[in-house]
Short mmCIF file of C-alpha atoms in Angstrom, two decimals:
data_model
loop_
_atom_site.label_atom_id
_atom_site.label_comp_id
_atom_site.label_asym_id
_atom_site.label_seq_id
_atom_site.Cartn_x
_atom_site.Cartn_y
_atom_site.Cartn_z
CA SER A 1 -37.78 -5.33 -11.32
CA LEU A 2 -35.83 -2.24 -10.33
CA SER A 3 -39.11 -0.39 -9.91
CA ASP A 4 -40.40 -3.12 -7.60
CA GLN A 5 -37.22 -2.95 -5.53
CA VAL A 6 -37.65 0.79 -5.02
CA GLN A 7 -41.33 0.34 -4.16
CA LEU A 8 -40.43 -2.32 -1.60
CA LEU A 9 -37.98 0.04 0.11
CA VAL A 10 -40.57 2.82 0.12
CA SER A 11 -43.24 0.50 1.52
CA ARG A 12 -40.95 -0.15 4.47
CA GLY A 13 -40.54 3.54 5.23
CA LEU A 14 -37.44 4.57 3.27
CA LEU A 15 -37.71 8.11 1.92
CA VAL A 16 -36.84 8.29 -1.80
CA SER A 17 -36.81 11.71 -3.46
CA ASP A 18 -36.02 10.61 -7.03
CA PHE A 19 -37.33 7.21 -8.15
CA GLY A 20 -35.40 7.30 -11.43
CA GLU A 21 -32.09 7.90 -9.67
CA ALA A 22 -32.96 5.20 -7.13
CA GLU A 23 -33.46 2.69 -9.94
CA LYS A 24 -30.13 3.69 -11.51
CA PHE A 25 -28.43 3.14 -8.16
CA LEU A 26 -29.98 -0.30 -7.76
CA PHE A 27 -28.87 -1.17 -11.30
CA HIS A 28 -25.23 -1.17 -10.15
CA VAL A 29 -25.59 -1.89 -6.43
CA ASN A 30 -27.24 -5.18 -5.56
CA TYR A 31 -30.42 -4.80 -3.46
CA TYR A 32 -29.11 -7.36 -0.99
CA ARG A 33 -25.85 -5.43 -0.50
CA LEU A 34 -27.76 -2.19 -0.03
CA SER A 35 -30.07 -3.79 2.52
CA GLY A 36 -27.05 -4.44 4.74
CA TYR A 37 -26.65 -0.71 5.23
CA LEU A 38 -30.29 -0.46 6.24
CA TYR A 39 -29.95 -3.08 8.96
CA SER A 40 -29.19 -0.63 11.78
CA PHE A 41 -32.08 1.62 10.66
CA LYS A 42 -34.76 -1.02 11.22
CA GLN A 43 -37.42 -0.60 13.83
CA PRO A 44 -37.94 -3.31 16.48
CA ASP A 45 -40.34 -5.12 14.15
CA GLY A 46 -37.32 -5.99 11.98
CA VAL A 47 -39.07 -4.89 8.78
CA ASN A 48 -39.80 -1.17 8.72
CA TYR A 49 -37.26 1.63 8.90
CA PHE A 50 -37.10 4.44 11.42
CA PRO A 51 -38.83 7.66 10.34
CA GLN A 52 -36.76 10.09 8.26
CA THR A 53 -34.39 7.37 6.98
CA THR A 54 -33.48 8.43 3.44
CA LEU A 55 -31.96 6.67 0.46
CA GLU A 56 -29.45 9.52 0.25
CA GLN A 57 -28.25 8.63 3.74
CA ILE A 58 -27.82 4.95 2.82
CA GLN A 59 -26.07 5.81 -0.45
CA THR A 60 -23.66 8.02 1.49
CA LEU A 61 -22.79 5.18 3.88
CA TYR A 62 -22.24 2.87 0.90
CA ASP A 63 -19.93 5.41 -0.78
CA PHE A 64 -18.06 5.94 2.49
CA ASP A 65 -17.45 2.21 2.81
CA ARG A 66 -16.07 1.97 -0.74
CA LYS A 67 -13.52 4.70 -0.04
CA PHE A 68 -12.69 3.40 3.44
CA THR A 69 -12.09 -0.05 1.94
CA ARG A 70 -9.49 1.40 -0.45
CA ILE A 71 -7.52 2.93 2.42
CA LEU A 72 -7.59 -0.28 4.43
CA MET A 73 -6.67 -2.47 1.47
CA PHE A 74 -3.69 -0.21 0.79
CA ALA A 75 -2.50 -0.84 4.35
CA LEU A 76 -3.25 -4.56 4.24
CA GLU A 77 -1.25 -5.01 1.03
CA ASP A 78 1.77 -3.59 2.83
CA ILE A 79 1.17 -5.83 5.84
CA GLU A 80 0.78 -8.94 3.68
CA GLU A 81 3.94 -8.26 1.67
CA THR A 82 5.92 -7.53 4.83
CA PHE A 83 4.70 -10.73 6.49
CA LYS A 84 5.64 -12.77 3.40
CA THR A 85 9.09 -11.24 3.38
CA ARG A 86 9.77 -11.71 7.08
CA LEU A 87 8.44 -15.26 7.14
CA SER A 88 10.62 -16.14 4.15
CA TYR A 89 13.68 -14.48 5.68
CA ALA A 90 13.24 -16.21 9.03
CA LEU A 91 13.16 -19.68 7.48
CA THR A 92 15.74 -19.24 4.73
CA SER A 93 18.23 -17.61 7.11
CA ALA A 94 17.76 -20.59 9.46
CA PHE A 95 18.34 -22.99 6.53
CA PRO A 96 20.62 -21.11 4.11
CA GLU A 97 21.46 -24.28 2.19
CA ASN A 98 17.81 -25.23 1.63
CA PRO A 99 15.80 -22.66 -0.36
CA LEU A 100 12.90 -25.17 -0.47
CA VAL A 101 12.70 -25.41 3.31
CA TYR A 102 8.99 -24.52 3.30
CA LEU A 103 8.37 -27.96 1.72
CA SER A 104 10.28 -29.79 4.48
CA PRO A 105 7.89 -31.61 6.85
CA GLU A 106 10.38 -31.49 9.73
CA ILE A 107 9.84 -27.76 10.35
CA TYR A 108 6.12 -28.23 11.00
CA ARG A 109 4.09 -29.45 13.98
CA ASP A 110 1.29 -31.40 12.33
CA PRO A 111 1.87 -33.61 9.26
CA LYS A 112 -1.78 -33.41 8.23
CA ASP A 113 -1.74 -29.61 8.31
CA PHE A 114 1.48 -29.68 6.29
CA ASP A 115 -0.18 -31.97 3.72
CA ARG A 116 -3.05 -29.48 3.42
CA PHE A 117 -0.62 -26.60 2.98
CA GLU A 118 1.34 -28.52 0.35
CA HIS A 119 -1.88 -29.28 -1.52
CA HIS A 120 -2.88 -25.60 -1.49
CA PHE A 121 0.60 -24.53 -2.55
CA HIS A 122 0.64 -26.82 -5.58
CA ALA A 123 -2.84 -25.56 -6.50
CA GLU A 124 -1.57 -21.97 -6.39
CA PHE A 125 1.45 -23.04 -8.46
CA ARG A 126 -0.82 -24.47 -11.17
CA ASN A 127 -3.13 -21.44 -11.09
CA ASN A 128 -0.18 -19.06 -11.53
CA ARG A 129 1.94 -21.11 -13.94
CA ASN A 130 1.59 -18.51 -16.70
CA LEU A 131 3.14 -15.72 -14.66
CA PRO A 132 6.56 -14.80 -16.11
CA PHE A 133 8.53 -15.57 -12.96
CA ILE A 134 6.81 -18.94 -12.56
CA LYS A 135 7.46 -19.79 -16.23
CA HIS A 136 11.11 -18.91 -15.68
CA HIS A 137 11.42 -21.34 -12.78
CA ILE A 138 9.59 -24.06 -14.69
CA GLN A 139 11.91 -23.70 -17.67
CA ASP A 140 15.20 -23.19 -15.85
CA TYR A 141 14.72 -24.86 -12.45
CA ASN A 142 12.33 -27.72 -13.11
CA GLY A 143 9.51 -25.86 -11.40
CA GLN A 144 11.28 -25.57 -8.06
CA LEU A 145 10.53 -22.26 -6.36
CA PRO A 146 12.86 -21.02 -3.64
CA MET A 147 10.91 -19.74 -0.68
CA TRP A 148 11.40 -16.06 -1.52
CA VAL A 149 9.67 -16.76 -4.83
CA ALA A 150 7.06 -19.19 -3.50
CA VAL A 151 5.64 -16.70 -0.99
CA GLU A 152 4.64 -14.39 -3.85
CA ILE A 153 1.91 -16.80 -4.95
CA LEU A 154 0.69 -17.68 -1.46
CA THR A 155 -2.49 -16.08 -0.17
CA MET A 156 -2.80 -14.54 3.27
CA GLY A 157 -4.76 -17.64 4.26
CA ASN A 158 -1.91 -19.88 3.08
CA LEU A 159 0.59 -17.82 5.04
CA SER A 160 -1.56 -17.89 8.16
CA ALA A 161 -1.84 -21.69 8.00
CA LEU A 162 1.88 -22.05 7.38
CA TYR A 163 2.80 -19.87 10.34
CA LYS A 164 0.41 -21.63 12.72
CA ASN A 165 1.92 -25.00 11.89
CA LEU A 166 5.59 -24.01 12.23
CA LEU A 167 7.59 -25.39 15.13
CA PRO A 168 7.78 -22.92 18.06
CA THR A 169 11.42 -21.99 17.33
CA TYR A 170 10.50 -20.51 13.96
CA GLN A 171 7.25 -18.99 15.18
CA LYS A 172 9.13 -17.11 17.88
CA ARG A 173 11.71 -15.83 15.45
CA ILE A 174 9.02 -14.29 13.24
CA ALA A 175 7.01 -12.95 16.19
CA GLN A 176 10.14 -11.18 17.45
CA TYR A 177 10.22 -9.14 14.25
CA TYR A 178 6.89 -7.70 15.39
CA GLY A 179 7.87 -7.33 19.03
CA THR A 180 5.19 -9.71 20.24
CA GLY A 181 4.53 -13.33 21.19
CA THR A 182 3.61 -16.26 18.98
CA GLU A 183 0.03 -16.54 20.23
CA GLN A 184 -0.53 -12.85 19.58
CA LEU A 185 0.94 -12.99 16.07
CA LYS A 186 -1.12 -16.07 15.19
CA SER A 187 -4.24 -14.23 16.32
CA TRP A 188 -3.30 -11.06 14.44
CA VAL A 189 -2.61 -12.84 11.17
CA THR A 190 -5.81 -14.88 11.48
CA ASN A 191 -7.86 -11.76 12.16
CA LEU A 192 -6.32 -9.75 9.34
CA THR A 193 -6.77 -12.67 6.93
CA TYR A 194 -10.47 -12.59 7.75
CA THR A 195 -10.55 -8.79 7.44
CA ARG A 196 -8.73 -8.81 4.10
CA ASN A 197 -11.16 -11.36 2.68
CA HIS A 198 -14.08 -9.34 4.01
CA LEU A 199 -12.82 -6.18 2.33
CA ALA A 200 -11.78 -7.92 -0.89
CA HIS A 201 -15.42 -8.95 -1.36
CA TYR A 202 -16.52 -5.34 -0.69
CA MET A 203 -18.61 -6.40 2.26
CA ARG A 204 -20.03 -3.81 4.63
CA ILE A 205 -17.73 -2.17 7.17
CA TYR A 206 -20.01 0.46 8.63
CA ASP A 207 -21.73 -0.74 11.81
CA PHE A 208 -20.57 -4.30 11.11
CA ASN A 209 -19.68 -6.57 14.02
CA PHE A 210 -16.76 -8.78 12.99
CA GLY A 211 -17.49 -11.08 15.90
CA ARG A 212 -13.82 -11.42 16.77
CA THR A 213 -11.15 -9.53 18.65
CA PRO A 214 -7.39 -9.95 18.10
CA LYS A 215 -5.42 -11.23 21.07
CA GLN A 216 -3.89 -8.45 23.13
CA CYS A 217 -0.18 -7.92 23.68
CA LYS A 218 1.29 -6.37 26.83
CA LYS A 219 3.85 -4.42 24.84
CA HIS A 220 1.54 -3.05 22.17
CA HIS A 221 -1.92 -2.82 23.68
CA LEU A 222 -2.14 0.49 25.46
CA TYR A 223 -5.79 0.69 24.43
CA LYS A 224 -7.55 -2.19 26.15
CA GLN A 225 -11.13 -1.83 24.97
CA SER A 226 -12.64 -3.86 22.15
CA SER A 227 -15.75 -3.23 20.11
CA GLY A 228 -15.93 -6.07 17.58
CA ARG A 229 -15.91 -3.35 14.92
CA ILE A 230 -13.26 -2.50 12.36
CA PHE A 231 -11.22 -0.38 14.79
CA ASP A 232 -10.07 -3.53 16.60
CA GLN A 233 -8.58 -4.76 13.33
CA ILE A 234 -7.07 -1.39 12.38
CA TYR A 235 -5.36 -1.20 15.77
CA ILE A 236 -3.60 -4.49 14.96
CA MET A 237 -2.77 -3.23 11.47
CA SER A 238 -0.85 -0.36 13.04
CA PHE A 239 1.43 -2.86 14.82
CA MET A 240 2.14 -4.81 11.63
CA TYR A 241 2.56 -1.94 9.16
CA SER A 242 6.09 -1.82 7.76
CA THR A 243 6.82 1.91 7.94
CA PRO A 244 5.61 3.88 10.97
CA SER A 245 6.31 7.24 9.29
CA GLU A 246 4.08 6.35 6.33
CA TRP A 247 1.35 5.05 8.61
CA ASN A 248 1.42 8.34 10.53
CA SER A 249 1.76 10.66 7.53
CA TYR A 250 -0.50 8.91 5.03
CA VAL A 251 -2.83 6.23 6.40
CA ILE A 252 -4.05 8.14 9.46
CA PRO A 253 -4.55 11.45 7.56
CA GLU A 254 -6.42 9.62 4.78
CA MET A 255 -8.82 8.16 7.33
CA ALA A 256 -9.22 11.50 9.10
CA ALA A 257 -10.02 13.30 5.83
CA LEU A 258 -12.57 10.66 4.87
CA PHE A 259 -14.30 10.87 8.24
CA GLU A 260 -14.44 14.65 7.93
CA ASN A 261 -15.95 14.49 4.43
CA TYR A 262 -18.68 12.09 5.57
CA SER A 263 -19.23 13.48 9.07
CA GLU A 264 -22.88 14.32 8.38
CA TYR A 265 -23.89 10.66 8.29
CA VAL A 266 -20.91 8.62 9.50
CA HIS A 267 -20.66 8.08 13.25
CA LEU A 268 -17.25 6.87 14.43
CA SER A 269 -18.85 4.82 17.19
CA ALA A 270 -20.42 2.61 14.48
CA LEU A 271 -16.85 1.73 13.43
CA GLY A 272 -15.62 1.19 16.99
CA PHE A 273 -13.44 4.33 16.87
CA PRO A 274 -12.99 6.16 20.18
CA ASP A 275 -12.82 9.96 20.21
CA ASN A 276 -9.01 9.97 20.57
CA TRP A 277 -8.47 7.40 17.82
CA GLN A 278 -5.66 9.33 16.11
CA GLU A 279 -3.67 9.47 19.33
CA ILE A 280 -4.18 5.71 19.83
CA LEU A 281 -3.18 4.77 16.27
CA MET A 282 -0.19 7.11 15.99
CA LEU A 283 3.04 5.10 15.97
CA PRO A 284 6.17 6.20 17.87
#
């Protein structure tokens, strides 16, 4: 019961000032999700919490994460749409007479990986067949989607798999749009796919070790340290964001304002952010 959940937290040392409000909170935030925010407050025994750990503190970290997720998802939506557009442009401009080039096995390295991509693409086609623009292409074009249409129903995971399997010529062309190499771009897209999925499921960001670090690029990486925390991923996001002026004037200030509002409980080091993070993330 909700009462039992609160009692369990209290028995492990969590300070709860209002049991009724605590039960209300646990009625809309799963106990298991909440316990993730308590992980770094556990004593060495792995069960009990450090003295003076309060539910208010944990609620604040949870609220911070929700708002931080919105900022990052805003940026990732831009990055995903830009990547779709540039990938589509690179291939269709190389094959102007073949708008279905993405379904041509000869542009890919591994036939098995292409088969997997084709399977996933047709699954996405079926799942989205009721969308107006898909209906239009079914009715008027026998269900054939030119690449600039097809990318709109592909997930970030689909796009990542497609890019990894392209022949080097086409990989290089797309990587050049980002001023980096193919190995770096593969790593960046893979990392941000993982990050997007993590955020889309509202999983914890604060003090979470992603267990991965994007590959560094000589041109971009002026900041060489890595933490395994979200800052490593945000640093890559800055390279892939479409509009530097918007990144500088909106995304960075939004993060700064959020950190200021939650400065009582949020420690930037738990997110991998160095003290001069704004200077590092600011785009030329």
